[in-house]
CSV table of C-alpha atoms and ligand atoms in Angstrom, one decimal:
chain,number,residue,atom,x,y,z
A,300,UNK,CA,50.1,0.8,-86.9
A,301,UNK,CA,48.3,3.9,-88.2
A,302,UNK,CA,44.7,4.9,-87.3
A,303,UNK,CA,43.6,4.8,-90.7
A,304,UNK,CA,45.3,1.4,-92.0
A,305,UNK,CA,42.2,-0.2,-91.2
A,306,UNK,CA,38.9,-1.3,-90.7
A,307,UNK,CA,37.1,-3.9,-88.8
A,308,UNK,CA,34.2,-4.5,-87.0
A,309,UNK,CA,34.4,-6.4,-84.0
A,310,UNK,CA,32.0,-9.1,-85.1
A,311,UNK,CA,34.6,-12.0,-84.6
A,312,UNK,CA,33.0,-11.5,-80.3
A,313,UNK,CA,30.6,-14.9,-80.4
A,314,UNK,CA,27.6,-14.9,-78.9
A,315,UNK,CA,27.4,-11.7,-77.2
A,316,UNK,CA,24.8,-10.6,-74.5
A,317,UNK,CA,22.4,-7.9,-75.3
A,318,UNK,CA,24.2,-4.6,-75.4
A,319,UNK,CA,22.2,-2.3,-72.5
A,320,UNK,CA,22.6,-0.2,-70.2
A,321,UNK,CA,23.2,-2.1,-66.9
A,322,UNK,CA,20.1,-1.6,-64.2
A,323,UNK,CA,20.0,1.7,-61.9
A,324,UNK,CA,21.4,-0.4,-59.2
A,325,UNK,CA,21.1,1.7,-56.9
A,326,UNK,CA,24.5,2.1,-54.8
A,327,UNK,CA,25.3,-1.3,-56.1
A,328,UNK,CA,29.4,-1.6,-56.1
A,329,UNK,CA,30.9,-2.6,-59.2
A,330,UNK,CA,33.8,-4.2,-57.7
A,331,UNK,CA,32.8,-5.9,-54.7
A,332,UNK,CA,35.9,-9.4,-53.5
A,333,UNK,CA,35.6,-10.3,-50.0
A,334,UNK,CA,33.6,-7.9,-48.7
A,335,UNK,CA,35.6,-4.8,-50.1
A,336,UNK,CA,34.5,-2.5,-52.6
A,337,UNK,CA,37.0,-0.9,-54.7
A,338,UNK,CA,37.1,2.3,-57.4
A,339,UNK,CA,37.7,5.9,-56.6
A,340,UNK,CA,33.6,6.1,-56.3
A,341,UNK,CA,33.8,3.7,-53.5
A,342,UNK,CA,36.4,5.7,-51.8
A,343,UNK,CA,35.4,9.2,-52.4
A,344,UNK,CA,31.9,9.3,-52.4
A,345,UNK,CA,31.5,11.7,-50.6
A,346,UNK,CA,33.4,14.7,-52.7
A,347,UNK,CA,31.7,13.5,-55.7
A,348,UNK,CA,28.5,13.8,-57.9
A,349,UNK,CA,26.9,10.7,-56.9
A,350,UNK,CA,23.6,9.8,-55.6
A,351,UNK,CA,22.3,6.6,-54.6
A,352,UNK,CA,20.6,6.6,-57.5
A,353,UNK,CA,24.2,6.6,-59.5
A,354,UNK,CA,24.4,3.3,-61.1
A,355,UNK,CA,28.1,2.7,-60.4
A,356,UNK,CA,30.1,1.6,-63.7
A,357,UNK,CA,33.8,0.6,-62.2
A,358,UNK,CA,36.1,-1.4,-63.5
A,359,UNK,CA,38.3,-0.7,-59.8
A,360,UNK,CA,39.9,2.1,-60.6
A,361,UNK,CA,42.5,4.3,-58.6
A,362,UNK,CA,44.6,3.5,-55.5
A,363,UNK,CA,47.2,3.9,-57.5
A,364,UNK,CA,50.8,3.3,-55.9
A,365,UNK,CA,52.7,6.4,-55.2
A,366,UNK,CA,56.4,5.6,-55.4
A,367,UNK,CA,58.6,7.1,-53.4
A,368,UNK,CA,62.2,7.4,-55.5
A,369,UNK,CA,65.2,7.7,-54.6
A,370,UNK,CA,67.5,8.0,-57.5
A,371,UNK,CA,65.3,11.0,-58.2
A,372,UNK,CA,65.3,12.6,-55.0
A,373,UNK,CA,69.3,11.9,-55.0
A,374,UNK,CA,69.3,14.4,-58.5
A,375,UNK,CA,67.1,16.8,-56.9
A,376,UNK,CA,69.4,17.2,-54.0
A,377,UNK,CA,68.6,19.1,-50.6
A,378,UNK,CA,67.2,16.4,-48.5
A,379,UNK,CA,63.9,16.9,-50.9
A,380,UNK,CA,61.9,13.6,-51.6
A,381,UNK,CA,60.5,12.7,-55.3
A,382,UNK,CA,57.4,10.7,-55.6
A,383,UNK,CA,55.9,9.2,-58.6
A,384,UNK,CA,52.0,8.8,-59.2
A,385,UNK,CA,52.3,5.5,-61.1
A,386,UNK,CA,48.5,6.3,-63.2
A,387,UNK,CA,49.6,3.9,-65.9
A,388,UNK,CA,48.8,1.0,-63.5
A,389,UNK,CA,45.0,2.1,-63.8
A,390,UNK,CA,42.7,-0.3,-65.5
A,391,UNK,CA,43.3,0.9,-68.7
A,392,UNK,CA,46.3,1.4,-68.4
A,393,UNK,CA,45.9,5.5,-68.4
A,394,UNK,CA,44.5,8.1,-65.5
A,395,UNK,CA,42.0,8.8,-67.8
A,396,UNK,CA,39.9,5.7,-65.8
A,397,UNK,CA,39.5,7.8,-62.8
A,398,UNK,CA,36.8,10.2,-63.9
A,399,UNK,CA,35.9,8.1,-66.6
A,400,UNK,CA,34.5,6.0,-64.0
A,401,UNK,CA,32.6,9.2,-62.9
A,402,UNK,CA,31.2,10.3,-66.0
A,403,UNK,CA,29.7,7.0,-67.5
A,404,UNK,CA,28.0,6.7,-64.0
A,405,UNK,CA,26.7,9.8,-64.2
A,406,UNK,CA,26.1,9.0,-68.1
A,407,UNK,CA,23.8,6.0,-67.4
A,408,UNK,CA,21.9,7.8,-64.3
A,409,UNK,CA,21.2,10.5,-67.1
A,410,UNK,CA,20.0,7.6,-69.7
A,411,UNK,CA,22.9,7.8,-72.0
A,412,UNK,CA,22.8,5.1,-74.9
A,413,UNK,CA,25.6,6.5,-76.6
A,414,UNK,CA,28.7,8.0,-75.5
A,415,UNK,CA,31.0,10.4,-77.8
A,416,UNK,CA,34.6,11.2,-77.2
A,417,UNK,CA,38.2,13.2,-79.5
A,418,UNK,CA,41.1,11.5,-78.4
A,419,UNK,CA,44.9,11.1,-78.8
A,420,UNK,CA,44.6,7.4,-77.5
A,421,UNK,CA,44.0,7.1,-73.5
A,422,UNK,CA,40.6,8.8,-73.5
A,423,UNK,CA,39.4,6.5,-75.8
A,424,UNK,CA,40.9,3.1,-74.9
A,425,UNK,CA,39.4,4.4,-71.2
A,426,UNK,CA,35.7,5.6,-72.3
A,427,UNK,CA,35.6,2.2,-74.9
A,428,UNK,CA,36.0,0.1,-71.7
A,429,UNK,CA,33.5,2.0,-69.3
A,430,UNK,CA,31.0,2.0,-72.3
A,431,UNK,CA,31.5,-2.1,-72.2
A,432,UNK,CA,31.3,-2.1,-68.8
A,433,UNK,CA,28.3,-0.3,-69.0
A,434,UNK,CA,26.5,-1.9,-72.2
A,435,UNK,CA,26.5,0.7,-74.0
A,436,UNK,CA,28.0,2.0,-77.2
A,437,UNK,CA,31.0,4.3,-77.6
A,438,UNK,CA,32.1,6.3,-80.6
A,439,UNK,CA,35.6,7.3,-80.9
A,440,UNK,CA,36.9,10.0,-82.9
A,441,UNK,CA,40.6,9.6,-83.3
A,442,UNK,CA,42.9,12.0,-85.7
A,443,UNK,CA,44.5,9.4,-87.8
A,444,UNK,CA,47.6,7.6,-87.8
A,445,UNK,CA,48.7,9.7,-84.8
A,446,UNK,CA,47.2,7.5,-82.2
A,447,UNK,CA,49.9,5.0,-80.2
A,448,UNK,CA,49.2,1.4,-81.4
A,449,UNK,CA,48.1,-0.3,-77.5
A,450,UNK,CA,45.6,2.4,-77.5
A,451,UNK,CA,44.0,1.6,-81.0
A,452,UNK,CA,43.5,-1.7,-80.0
A,453,UNK,CA,42.2,-1.6,-76.8
A,454,UNK,CA,39.4,0.7,-78.0
A,455,UNK,CA,39.4,-2.0,-80.9
A,456,UNK,CA,39.3,-4.6,-78.3
A,457,UNK,CA,36.7,-3.4,-75.8
A,458,UNK,CA,34.5,-3.1,-78.9
A,459,UNK,CA,34.0,1.0,-80.1
A,460,UNK,CA,33.1,2.2,-83.3
A,461,UNK,CA,36.4,3.6,-83.9
A,462,UNK,CA,36.8,6.9,-86.6
A,463,UNK,CA,40.1,8.2,-87.8
A,464,UNK,CA,40.0,11.4,-89.0
A,465,UNK,CA,42.2,13.3,-91.7
A,466,UNK,CA,42.8,16.2,-89.6
A,467,UNK,CA,44.3,16.7,-85.3
A,468,UNK,CA,42.8,15.9,-82.2
A,469,UNK,CA,41.4,19.3,-82.4
A,470,UNK,CA,39.9,18.8,-85.1
A,471,UNK,CA,38.4,15.9,-84.2
A,472,UNK,CA,37.1,17.8,-80.2
A,473,UNK,CA,35.7,20.3,-82.6
A,474,UNK,CA,33.6,17.7,-84.5
A,475,UNK,CA,33.0,15.9,-81.3
A,476,UNK,CA,31.4,19.0,-79.7
A,477,UNK,CA,28.8,19.8,-81.9
A,478,UNK,CA,27.5,16.4,-82.9
A,479,UNK,CA,27.1,16.5,-78.4
A,480,UNK,CA,25.0,19.4,-79.0
A,481,UNK,CA,22.5,17.7,-81.8
A,482,UNK,CA,21.8,15.5,-78.2
A,483,UNK,CA,22.5,12.2,-80.0
A,484,UNK,CA,25.6,11.8,-78.4
A,485,UNK,CA,26.8,11.9,-74.5
A,486,UNK,CA,30.2,13.6,-74.2
A,487,UNK,CA,33.3,11.8,-72.5
A,488,UNK,CA,35.8,14.2,-73.0
A,489,UNK,CA,36.9,16.4,-70.2
A,490,UNK,CA,34.8,19.5,-70.8
A,491,UNK,CA,32.2,17.4,-69.2
A,492,UNK,CA,32.9,18.2,-65.7
A,493,UNK,CA,31.7,14.6,-64.2
A,494,UNK,CA,35.5,14.0,-65.7
A,495,UNK,CA,37.3,16.4,-63.8
A,496,UNK,CA,35.7,15.4,-60.7
A,497,UNK,CA,36.6,11.8,-61.3
A,498,UNK,CA,40.1,12.8,-61.8
A,499,UNK,CA,40.6,15.4,-58.9
A,500,UNK,CA,40.4,11.4,-56.9
A,501,UNK,CA,44.4,11.2,-57.4
A,502,UNK,CA,44.9,14.5,-55.5
A,503,UNK,CA,42.6,13.0,-53.0
A,504,UNK,CA,44.9,9.9,-52.9
A,505,UNK,CA,48.3,11.5,-52.5
A,506,UNK,CA,47.3,13.8,-49.7
A,507,UNK,CA,45.7,11.3,-47.3
A,508,UNK,CA,48.8,8.8,-48.6
A,509,UNK,CA,51.4,11.3,-47.3
A,510,UNK,CA,49.3,13.1,-44.3
A,511,UNK,CA,49.8,16.6,-46.4
A,512,UNK,CA,49.7,18.2,-49.6
A,513,UNK,CA,53.3,18.0,-51.0
A,514,UNK,CA,55.2,21.1,-51.8
A,515,UNK,CA,55.2,20.8,-55.9
A,516,UNK,CA,52.8,19.1,-58.3
A,517,UNK,CA,54.2,18.4,-61.8
A,518,UNK,CA,52.9,16.4,-64.9
A,519,UNK,CA,52.5,16.5,-68.3
A,520,UNK,CA,49.9,19.0,-70.0
A,521,UNK,CA,47.6,18.5,-73.0
A,522,UNK,CA,43.7,19.5,-73.2
A,523,UNK,CA,44.9,20.7,-69.6
A,524,UNK,CA,41.6,19.0,-68.0
A,525,UNK,CA,44.3,17.2,-65.4
A,526,UNK,CA,46.6,19.9,-64.4
A,527,UNK,CA,42.5,21.3,-63.4
A,528,UNK,CA,41.5,18.5,-62.1
A,529,UNK,CA,43.9,18.2,-59.3
A,530,UNK,CA,44.3,21.6,-58.8
A,531,UNK,CA,40.2,21.2,-57.8
A,532,UNK,CA,41.1,18.3,-55.7
A,533,UNK,CA,44.0,19.9,-53.4
A,534,UNK,CA,41.7,23.1,-53.2
A,535,UNK,CA,39.0,21.4,-52.2
A,536,UNK,CA,40.9,19.1,-49.2
A,537,UNK,CA,42.6,22.2,-48.2
A,538,UNK,CA,38.8,23.9,-47.4
A,539,UNK,CA,37.8,20.5,-45.8
A,540,UNK,CA,41.1,21.0,-43.2
A,541,UNK,CA,39.9,24.8,-42.9
A,542,UNK,CA,36.3,24.0,-42.3
A,543,UNK,CA,37.4,20.6,-40.1
A,544,UNK,CA,40.5,21.7,-38.2
A,545,UNK,CA,40.4,18.8,-35.6
A,546,UNK,CA,39.9,16.2,-38.8
A,547,UNK,CA,42.9,13.9,-38.5
A,548,UNK,CA,42.4,12.9,-42.8
A,549,UNK,CA,40.3,14.0,-45.4
A,550,UNK,CA,42.1,17.6,-45.5
A,551,UNK,CA,45.2,19.4,-46.2
A,552,UNK,CA,47.3,22.1,-44.2
A,553,UNK,CA,48.3,23.6,-47.9
A,554,UNK,CA,48.3,23.2,-51.6
A,555,UNK,CA,51.4,22.9,-53.8
A,556,UNK,CA,52.7,25.0,-56.5
A,557,UNK,CA,51.3,23.4,-60.0
A,558,UNK,CA,53.8,22.6,-62.6
A,559,UNK,CA,52.8,21.5,-65.5
A,560,UNK,CA,55.1,20.2,-68.7
A,561,UNK,CA,53.8,20.7,-72.2
A,562,UNK,CA,55.9,19.1,-75.1
A,563,UNK,CA,57.9,22.2,-77.1
A,564,UNK,CA,56.4,21.5,-80.9
A,565,UNK,CA,52.8,21.7,-78.7
A,566,UNK,CA,53.2,24.0,-76.6
A,567,UNK,CA,50.0,26.7,-76.9
A,568,UNK,CA,50.2,27.5,-73.1
A,569,UNK,CA,53.4,28.1,-72.9
A,570,UNK,CA,53.8,30.5,-75.8
A,571,UNK,CA,50.2,32.3,-75.3
A,572,UNK,CA,48.7,31.2,-79.0
A,573,UNK,CA,47.3,28.4,-80.4
A,574,UNK,CA,49.3,26.1,-82.6
A,575,UNK,CA,47.6,25.2,-85.7
A,576,UNK,CA,49.9,22.0,-86.4
A,577,UNK,CA,51.0,20.8,-83.3
A,578,UNK,CA,54.0,17.6,-83.6
A,579,UNK,CA,55.6,15.9,-80.7
A,580,UNK,CA,56.3,12.2,-80.6
A,581,UNK,CA,54.2,12.1,-77.6
A,582,UNK,CA,51.2,11.7,-79.9
A,583,UNK,CA,48.9,12.1,-76.0
A,584,UNK,CA,49.7,15.4,-75.7
A,585,UNK,CA,50.1,16.7,-79.2
A,586,UNK,CA,47.2,18.9,-78.6
A,587,UNK,CA,47.1,23.0,-80.2
A,588,UNK,CA,44.4,24.2,-78.6
A,589,UNK,CA,43.2,22.7,-75.1
A,590,UNK,CA,39.9,23.1,-73.9
A,591,UNK,CA,40.4,23.9,-70.3
A,592,UNK,CA,43.4,26.3,-71.2
A,593,UNK,CA,41.8,29.4,-69.4
A,594,UNK,CA,41.3,26.8,-66.0
A,595,UNK,CA,44.7,25.8,-66.3
A,596,UNK,CA,46.5,29.1,-66.4
A,597,UNK,CA,44.5,29.6,-62.9
A,598,UNK,CA,45.4,26.6,-61.4
A,599,UNK,CA,49.0,27.7,-62.3
A,600,UNK,CA,48.6,31.3,-61.1
A,601,UNK,CA,46.5,30.8,-57.6
A,602,UNK,CA,48.9,28.2,-56.7
A,603,UNK,CA,52.4,30.3,-58.0
A,604,UNK,CA,53.4,27.4,-60.0
A,605,UNK,CA,54.7,27.2,-64.3
A,606,UNK,CA,54.2,26.2,-67.1
A,607,UNK,CA,57.1,25.1,-68.9
A,608,UNK,CA,58.2,23.5,-72.5
A,609,UNK,CA,60.3,20.2,-73.0
A,610,UNK,CA,62.1,18.7,-76.2
A,611,UNK,CA,61.6,15.3,-77.6
A,612,UNK,CA,64.8,14.2,-77.5
A,613,UNK,CA,64.3,15.5,-73.5
A,614,UNK,CA,61.4,13.4,-73.2
A,615,UNK,CA,63.0,10.2,-74.6
A,616,UNK,CA,65.6,10.7,-72.1
A,617,UNK,CA,63.9,11.0,-69.2
A,618,UNK,CA,61.3,7.9,-70.7
A,619,UNK,CA,64.5,6.0,-70.5
A,620,UNK,CA,65.8,7.6,-67.3
A,621,UNK,CA,62.6,6.4,-65.4
A,622,UNK,CA,63.1,2.7,-66.5
A,623,UNK,CA,66.4,2.3,-66.0
A,624,UNK,CA,66.9,3.7,-62.7
A,625,UNK,CA,63.3,3.7,-61.1
A,626,UNK,CA,62.2,0.7,-62.8
A,627,UNK,CA,58.7,2.3,-63.7
A,628,UNK,CA,58.2,2.3,-67.7
A,629,UNK,CA,55.7,5.1,-68.8
A,630,UNK,CA,54.6,6.2,-72.6
A,631,UNK,CA,56.2,9.2,-73.6
A,632,UNK,CA,53.6,12.1,-72.9
A,633,UNK,CA,53.8,10.8,-69.0
A,634,UNK,CA,57.9,11.2,-69.4
A,635,UNK,CA,57.8,14.5,-70.2
A,636,UNK,CA,57.1,15.1,-66.6
A,637,UNK,CA,60.1,13.5,-65.2
A,638,UNK,CA,61.8,15.5,-68.1
A,639,UNK,CA,60.4,18.8,-66.6
A,640,UNK,CA,61.4,17.9,-62.9
A,641,UNK,CA,65.4,17.4,-64.9
A,642,UNK,CA,64.8,20.9,-66.4
A,643,UNK,CA,64.0,22.2,-63.2
A,644,UNK,CA,66.9,20.7,-61.6
A,645,UNK,CA,69.8,21.8,-64.2
A,646,UNK,CA,68.8,24.2,-66.6
A,647,UNK,CA,68.9,27.7,-66.4
A,648,UNK,CA,66.6,28.3,-68.9
A,649,UNK,CA,63.8,27.1,-66.5
A,650,UNK,CA,60.5,28.4,-66.0
A,651,UNK,CA,60.6,27.1,-62.3
A,652,UNK,CA,64.4,26.3,-60.9
A,653,UNK,CA,64.7,24.0,-58.1
A,654,UNK,CA,68.3,24.9,-57.4
A,655,UNK,CA,67.1,27.3,-54.9
A,656,UNK,CA,63.8,25.4,-53.0
A,657,UNK,CA,63.0,24.5,-49.6
A,658,UNK,CA,65.0,22.0,-48.3
A,659,UNK,CA,63.0,19.0,-46.7
A,660,UNK,CA,60.3,19.8,-50.2
A,661,UNK,CA,58.2,17.1,-50.8
A,662,UNK,CA,57.6,16.7,-54.9
A,663,UNK,CA,55.0,14.4,-56.6
A,664,UNK,CA,54.7,13.8,-60.5
A,665,UNK,CA,52.3,12.2,-62.2
A,666,UNK,CA,53.0,9.6,-65.2
A,667,UNK,CA,50.0,9.3,-67.0
A,668,UNK,CA,49.8,6.2,-68.9
A,669,UNK,CA,51.8,2.9,-68.9
A,670,UNK,CA,54.9,2.4,-71.3
A,671,UNK,CA,53.4,-0.4,-73.4
A,672,UNK,CA,50.8,1.5,-74.7
A,673,UNK,CA,53.2,3.5,-77.3
A,674,UNK,CA,56.1,1.1,-77.9
A,675,UNK,CA,57.2,2.3,-81.3
A,676,UNK,CA,59.5,5.1,-80.0
A,677,UNK,CA,61.6,2.4,-77.6
A,678,UNK,CA,61.3,-0.6,-80.7
A,679,UNK,CA,63.6,1.8,-82.9
A,680,UNK,CA,66.2,1.4,-80.6
A,681,UNK,CA,65.8,-2.3,-80.3
A,682,UNK,CA,68.8,-4.5,-81.9
A,683,UNK,CA,67.0,-7.7,-83.7
A,684,UNK,CA,67.6,-10.3,-81.6
A,685,UNK,CA,69.9,-13.5,-83.2
A,686,UNK,CA,69.5,-16.4,-81.0
A,687,UNK,CA,72.5,-17.8,-79.8
A,688,UNK,CA,73.3,-21.5,-79.3
A,689,UNK,CA,70.7,-23.3,-76.5
A,690,UNK,CA,74.1,-24.5,-74.2
A,691,UNK,CA,74.8,-22.9,-71.3
A,692,UNK,CA,78.3,-21.5,-72.4
A,693,UNK,CA,77.2,-19.5,-75.5
A,694,UNK,CA,73.8,-18.1,-73.1
A,695,UNK,CA,76.8,-17.1,-70.7
A,696,UNK,CA,78.9,-15.7,-73.0
A,697,UNK,CA,76.2,-14.0,-74.6
A,698,UNK,CA,75.3,-11.9,-71.4
A,699,UNK,CA,79.1,-11.0,-71.4
A,700,UNK,CA,79.7,-12.0,-67.8
B,910,F0G,N1,48.9,12.2,-70.3
B,910,F0G,C1,48.7,11.2,-71.1
B,910,F0G,C2,49.5,9.6,-70.9
B,910,F0G,C3,47.4,11.5,-71.8
B,910,F0G,O1,46.8,10.5,-72.3
B,910,F0G,C4,47.0,12.7,-72.0
B,910,F0G,C5,45.6,13.4,-72.4
B,910,F0G,C6,48.2,13.7,-70.9
B,910,F0G,C7,48.8,12.8,-70.3
B,910,F0G,C8,47.3,15.3,-71.0
B,910,F0G,O2,46.7,15.5,-70.0
B,910,F0G,O3,44.4,16.1,-71.6
B,910,F0G,O4,44.0,16.5,-69.1
B,910,F0G,O5,46.5,17.9,-69.7
B,910,F0G,N2,45.5,12.7,-73.2
B,910,F0G,C9,43.7,12.9,-73.7
B,910,F0G,C10,43.8,11.4,-74.8
B,910,F0G,C11,44.2,14.5,-74.8
B,910,F0G,O6,42.6,12.4,-75.8
B,910,F0G,O7,44.0,10.5,-74.3
B,910,F0G,P1,45.1,16.6,-70.0
């Protein structure tokens, strides 16, 4: 399905409750089952720009699994441990929910009526869901024909006003910024600092789980908000440890080298120039002029990390590999982190070679979105399933064992 191929209003929802912002119920956790509140604001309140007057708009995001990956670790060798931070299991299937809970909660606190974002798909799905939860409107501005099927369906299901433009993500973001300046809309792209604040909680979770920061952190880079957020999170925990060395938790002794991966056809930071017509199968990171370009550069320089590129072929190989050998199905953009890990291990052209990294290094790769959001590339490789007769013998023969 392409973005510009449909026009539908979500009018079939039946008797709908009045769309109005949720009240300012101070300190009221949105998710409260068996006495336990979930969500990144409930967990990391002290580190976030919220106060007693902030209504908490949450869908129970965060607390995503940090999965030890034996086969990826084996591939690196040298006694290294590789973990995958699976952000695809957030409420709308991507890491965006961490930032969105903070951005939307703050927007409601400030009296916002309408949210707006430009998106390659995941931000729009997340913004639409949290707007629905908050009871306010959300407009999503998307590059026509370039949004993965699952993400577009999400924005529609959550009732967003979807506008497809004849342009790319960078054009959409420019328009959104102009509309935001007029004061009618609250922008919930990662240029909104509340988004970055929420997203840094992923770094906190990693440190809290493994007891310190990892040595290396690999992730895909698009608009460059996430690498900025992780680095802010790691730095904050390191500063906390310095300030309170006696503390057993909520701190780290070090910060990792941040290694970001762009798709080869959409790699402005790597090439150090705006890409006018970015192209890649990983549509989530099809961005030619990232908003947080400078912050990403700073994160890479300060952490002694690197920025590198991976080809579409490498992305697809990595996506398939991770699903088949570690049981983790991610969307193509997320697989860029895994393709990047392979490049660090195998290629002489890697911007950061892992061939001589210290033994027993700990490496975390963030996979940012669920594979079901963007099934098209995988679907093309599936053969049509011809039913066999419904007998045990026929089924056994079809299995081929
Ligand atoms: N991975 C996925 C699945 C994404 O959706 C994005 C960004 C990124 C990685 C890159 O993160 O932009 O913080 O560097 N998606 C945005 C969107 C642009 O509109 O959904 P970033």
